Amino acid sequence: MSVNEVRVKRVDDSKKFQVKGTGPESNRTFAIGNEDHTLGNALRHILIQNSKVEFAGYSVPHPSEPIVHIRVQTHQPTTALQALQESCETLNSQCEYVLQQLEEKLPEVTADSIALQAKLAEMLEDDEEEGDEEDVCMEE
């Protein structure tokens, strides 16, 4: 293993999702294994847009551990788990929408890319031909 190589620790299945804390169900911290800032920040962003959510935040306790903690506090009667489930569903639908848009636009972008590459190749050939003519003029 080289100096810059990092071994990613994996969380076993029993620790992929844990509910931390006791007390009112409107205040909970959820530990999600094998995730990082990407999911934590996305869920936090969606949670804070929910009017039923009083507070939402996330943390990654240690950079070498693949666990994200998401803290949710809600207004009664909504539970923190309900708010988290709603935010997961919202995030899932947003991701599906983005994928759908990409799949629709990809053929168009691919065609534009191919046309652009052909135009660039043609321009390079023209530049090379002009360069050859200039070399001949300089030799004379």
PDB file of C-alpha atoms in Angstrom:
ATOM      1  CA  MET A   1       0.000   0.000   0.000  1.00  0.00           C
ATOM      2  CA  SER A   2       1.490   3.346  -1.042  1.00  0.00           C
ATOM      3  CA  VAL A   3       1.524   6.498   1.054  1.00  0.00           C
ATOM      4  CA  ASN A   4      -1.378   8.090  -0.832  1.00  0.00           C
ATOM      5  CA  GLU A   5      -3.501   4.964  -0.947  1.00  0.00           C
ATOM      6  CA  VAL A   6      -6.493   4.862   1.354  1.00  0.00           C
ATOM      7  CA  ARG A   7      -8.355   1.773   2.412  1.00  0.00           C
ATOM      8  CA  VAL A   8     -12.024   2.505   2.761  1.00  0.00           C
ATOM      9  CA  LYS A   9     -13.562   0.878   5.772  1.00  0.00           C
ATOM     10  CA  ARG A  10     -16.966  -0.667   5.197  1.00  0.00           C
ATOM     11  CA  VAL A  11     -19.702  -0.798   7.799  1.00  0.00           C
ATOM     12  CA  ASP A  12     -21.326  -4.177   8.349  1.00  0.00           C
ATOM     13  CA  ASP A  13     -25.049  -4.586   7.624  1.00  0.00           C
ATOM     14  CA  SER A  14     -26.050  -4.370  11.284  1.00  0.00           C
ATOM     15  CA  LYS A  15     -24.719  -0.791  11.450  1.00  0.00           C
ATOM     16  CA  LYS A  16     -25.957   0.585   8.119  1.00  0.00           C
ATOM     17  CA  PHE A  17     -28.829   2.432   9.806  1.00  0.00           C
ATOM     18  CA  GLN A  18     -29.079   3.157  13.507  1.00  0.00           C
ATOM     19  CA  VAL A  19     -31.327   5.438  15.518  1.00  0.00           C
ATOM     20  CA  LYS A  20     -29.415   7.209  18.269  1.00  0.00           C
ATOM     21  CA  GLY A  21     -30.859   8.768  21.391  1.00  0.00           C
ATOM     22  CA  THR A  22     -33.944   8.466  23.514  1.00  0.00           C
ATOM     23  CA  GLY A  23     -36.628  10.892  24.541  1.00  0.00           C
ATOM     24  CA  PRO A  24     -39.263  12.486  22.345  1.00  0.00           C
ATOM     25  CA  GLU A  25     -39.599  10.952  18.881  1.00  0.00           C
ATOM     26  CA  SER A  26     -39.400  14.422  17.386  1.00  0.00           C
ATOM     27  CA  ASN A  27     -35.666  14.615  18.258  1.00  0.00           C
ATOM     28  CA  ARG A  28     -33.372  11.949  16.848  1.00  0.00           C
ATOM     29  CA  THR A  29     -29.925  11.371  15.438  1.00  0.00           C
ATOM     30  CA  PHE A  30     -29.649   8.781  12.703  1.00  0.00           C
ATOM     31  CA  ALA A  31     -26.357   7.052  11.894  1.00  0.00           C
ATOM     32  CA  ILE A  32     -26.144   5.910   8.279  1.00  0.00           C
ATOM     33  CA  GLY A  33     -23.251   3.629   7.389  1.00  0.00           C
ATOM     34  CA  ASN A  34     -21.220   3.522   4.167  1.00  0.00           C
ATOM     35  CA  GLU A  35     -22.126   7.142   3.416  1.00  0.00           C
ATOM     36  CA  ASP A  36     -20.375  10.490   3.651  1.00  0.00           C
ATOM     37  CA  HIS A  37     -20.897  14.239   3.145  1.00  0.00           C
ATOM     38  CA  THR A  38     -22.602  13.669  -0.204  1.00  0.00           C
ATOM     39  CA  LEU A  39     -25.700  12.073   1.280  1.00  0.00           C
ATOM     40  CA  GLY A  40     -25.527  13.990   4.552  1.00  0.00           C
ATOM     41  CA  ASN A  41     -25.563  17.424   2.952  1.00  0.00           C
ATOM     42  CA  ALA A  42     -28.242  16.479   0.400  1.00  0.00           C
ATOM     43  CA  LEU A  43     -30.581  15.162   3.103  1.00  0.00           C
ATOM     44  CA  ARG A  44     -29.889  18.138   5.371  1.00  0.00           C
ATOM     45  CA  HIS A  45     -30.720  20.520   2.543  1.00  0.00           C
ATOM     46  CA  ILE A  46     -34.045  18.796   1.838  1.00  0.00           C
ATOM     47  CA  LEU A  47     -34.905  18.463   5.536  1.00  0.00           C
ATOM     48  CA  ILE A  48     -34.483  22.175   6.272  1.00  0.00           C
ATOM     49  CA  GLN A  49     -36.879  23.023   3.436  1.00  0.00           C
ATOM     50  CA  ASN A  50     -39.610  20.990   5.182  1.00  0.00           C
ATOM     51  CA  SER A  51     -41.878  23.240   7.286  1.00  0.00           C
ATOM     52  CA  LYS A  52     -42.387  20.391   9.790  1.00  0.00           C
ATOM     53  CA  VAL A  53     -38.643  20.339  10.562  1.00  0.00           C
ATOM     54  CA  GLU A  54     -37.346  22.660  13.255  1.00  0.00           C
ATOM     55  CA  PHE A  55     -33.655  21.735  12.904  1.00  0.00           C
ATOM     56  CA  ALA A  56     -31.583  19.522  10.620  1.00  0.00           C
ATOM     57  CA  GLY A  57     -27.842  19.021  10.573  1.00  0.00           C
ATOM     58  CA  TYR A  58     -25.290  16.374   9.769  1.00  0.00           C
ATOM     59  CA  SER A  59     -21.771  15.413  10.698  1.00  0.00           C
ATOM     60  CA  VAL A  60     -19.155  12.873   9.737  1.00  0.00           C
ATOM     61  CA  PRO A  61     -17.568  11.921  13.074  1.00  0.00           C
ATOM     62  CA  HIS A  62     -14.235  10.919  11.550  1.00  0.00           C
ATOM     63  CA  PRO A  63     -13.035  11.150   7.928  1.00  0.00           C
ATOM     64  CA  SER A  64     -11.748   7.586   7.889  1.00  0.00           C
ATOM     65  CA  GLU A  65     -15.051   6.106   9.078  1.00  0.00           C
ATOM     66  CA  PRO A  66     -17.811   5.799   6.474  1.00  0.00           C
ATOM     67  CA  ILE A  67     -20.644   6.963   8.738  1.00  0.00           C
ATOM     68  CA  VAL A  68     -22.752  10.103   8.587  1.00  0.00           C
ATOM     69  CA  HIS A  69     -24.876  11.296  11.519  1.00  0.00           C
ATOM     70  CA  ILE A  70     -28.040  13.204  10.666  1.00  0.00           C
ATOM     71  CA  ARG A  71     -29.744  15.141  13.461  1.00  0.00           C
ATOM     72  CA  VAL A  72     -33.443  15.951  13.005  1.00  0.00           C
ATOM     73  CA  GLN A  73     -35.776  17.909  15.275  1.00  0.00           C
ATOM     74  CA  THR A  74     -39.389  18.309  14.198  1.00  0.00           C
ATOM     75  CA  HIS A  75     -42.540  20.082  15.309  1.00  0.00           C
ATOM     76  CA  GLN A  76     -45.115  17.783  16.947  1.00  0.00           C
ATOM     77  CA  PRO A  77     -46.859  15.532  15.833  1.00  0.00           C
ATOM     78  CA  THR A  78     -44.350  14.723  13.060  1.00  0.00           C
ATOM     79  CA  THR A  79     -41.593  12.358  14.159  1.00  0.00           C
ATOM     80  CA  ALA A  80     -37.974  12.745  13.139  1.00  0.00           C
ATOM     81  CA  LEU A  81     -38.126   9.369  11.388  1.00  0.00           C
ATOM     82  CA  GLN A  82     -41.136  10.479   9.304  1.00  0.00           C
ATOM     83  CA  ALA A  83     -39.301  13.645   8.268  1.00  0.00           C
ATOM     84  CA  LEU A  84     -36.194  11.652   7.326  1.00  0.00           C
ATOM     85  CA  GLN A  85     -38.263   9.180   5.297  1.00  0.00           C
ATOM     86  CA  GLU A  86     -39.972  12.043   3.442  1.00  0.00           C
ATOM     87  CA  SER A  87     -36.625  13.657   2.680  1.00  0.00           C
ATOM     88  CA  CYS A  88     -35.221  10.348   1.389  1.00  0.00           C
ATOM     89  CA  GLU A  89     -38.236   9.978  -0.922  1.00  0.00           C
ATOM     90  CA  THR A  90     -37.824  13.570  -2.132  1.00  0.00           C
ATOM     91  CA  LEU A  91     -34.104  13.051  -2.781  1.00  0.00           C
ATOM     92  CA  ASN A  92     -34.846   9.828  -4.639  1.00  0.00           C
ATOM     93  CA  SER A  93     -37.424  11.523  -6.883  1.00  0.00           C
ATOM     94  CA  GLN A  94     -35.025  14.417  -7.568  1.00  0.00           C
ATOM     95  CA  CYS A  95     -32.276  11.972  -8.564  1.00  0.00           C
ATOM     96  CA  GLU A  96     -34.677  10.089 -10.840  1.00  0.00           C
ATOM     97  CA  TYR A  97     -35.679  13.378 -12.491  1.00  0.00           C
ATOM     98  CA  VAL A  98     -32.042  14.335 -13.110  1.00  0.00           C
ATOM     99  CA  LEU A  99     -31.304  10.892 -14.591  1.00  0.00           C
ATOM    100  CA  GLN A 100     -34.366  11.153 -16.837  1.00  0.00           C
ATOM    101  CA  GLN A 101     -33.261  14.583 -18.072  1.00  0.00           C
ATOM    102  CA  LEU A 102     -29.736  13.289 -18.738  1.00  0.00           C
ATOM    103  CA  GLU A 103     -31.046  10.300 -20.681  1.00  0.00           C
ATOM    104  CA  GLU A 104     -33.244  12.597 -22.794  1.00  0.00           C
ATOM    105  CA  LYS A 105     -30.444  15.067 -23.548  1.00  0.00           C
ATOM    106  CA  LEU A 106     -27.573  12.604 -23.967  1.00  0.00           C
ATOM    107  CA  PRO A 107     -28.259  11.700 -27.631  1.00  0.00           C
ATOM    108  CA  GLU A 108     -28.516  15.399 -28.493  1.00  0.00           C
ATOM    109  CA  VAL A 109     -25.297  16.243 -26.649  1.00  0.00           C
ATOM    110  CA  THR A 110     -23.517  13.253 -28.200  1.00  0.00           C
ATOM    111  CA  ALA A 111     -24.553  14.361 -31.703  1.00  0.00           C
ATOM    112  CA  ASP A 112     -23.379  17.921 -30.984  1.00  0.00           C
ATOM    113  CA  SER A 113     -20.088  16.582 -29.641  1.00  0.00           C
ATOM    114  CA  ILE A 114     -19.474  14.463 -32.742  1.00  0.00           C
ATOM    115  CA  ALA A 115     -20.264  17.416 -35.015  1.00  0.00           C
ATOM    116  CA  LEU A 116     -17.930  19.658 -32.998  1.00  0.00           C
ATOM    117  CA  GLN A 117     -15.101  17.122 -33.170  1.00  0.00           C
ATOM    118  CA  ALA A 118     -15.530  16.846 -36.946  1.00  0.00           C
ATOM    119  CA  LYS A 119     -15.462  20.647 -37.308  1.00  0.00           C
ATOM    120  CA  LEU A 120     -12.331  20.912 -35.139  1.00  0.00           C
ATOM    121  CA  ALA A 121     -10.585  18.187 -37.149  1.00  0.00           C
ATOM    122  CA  GLU A 122     -11.461  20.031 -40.359  1.00  0.00           C
ATOM    123  CA  MET A 123     -10.107  23.307 -38.959  1.00  0.00           C
ATOM    124  CA  LEU A 124      -6.867  21.606 -37.884  1.00  0.00           C
ATOM    125  CA  GLU A 125      -6.403  20.137 -41.357  1.00  0.00           C
ATOM    126  CA  ASP A 126      -6.958  23.572 -42.913  1.00  0.00           C
ATOM    127  CA  ASP A 127      -4.387  25.110 -40.537  1.00  0.00           C
ATOM    128  CA  GLU A 128      -1.841  22.397 -41.395  1.00  0.00           C
ATOM    129  CA  GLU A 129      -2.350  22.966 -45.136  1.00  0.00           C
ATOM    130  CA  GLU A 130      -1.875  26.731 -44.696  1.00  0.00           C
ATOM    131  CA  GLY A 131       1.261  26.066 -42.631  1.00  0.00           C
ATOM    132  CA  ASP A 132       2.704  23.907 -45.444  1.00  0.00           C
ATOM    133  CA  GLU A 133       2.099  26.712 -47.982  1.00  0.00           C
ATOM    134  CA  GLU A 134       3.882  29.234 -45.711  1.00  0.00           C
ATOM    135  CA  ASP A 135       6.886  26.884 -45.381  1.00  0.00           C
ATOM    136  CA  VAL A 136       7.174  26.691 -49.173  1.00  0.00           C
ATOM    137  CA  CYS A 137       7.077  30.504 -49.473  1.00  0.00           C
ATOM    138  CA  MET A 138       9.820  30.914 -46.864  1.00  0.00           C
ATOM    139  CA  GLU A 139      12.132  28.467 -48.630  1.00  0.00           C
ATOM    140  CA  GLU A 140      12.000  30.384 -51.916  1.00  0.00           C
TER     141      GLU A 140
END
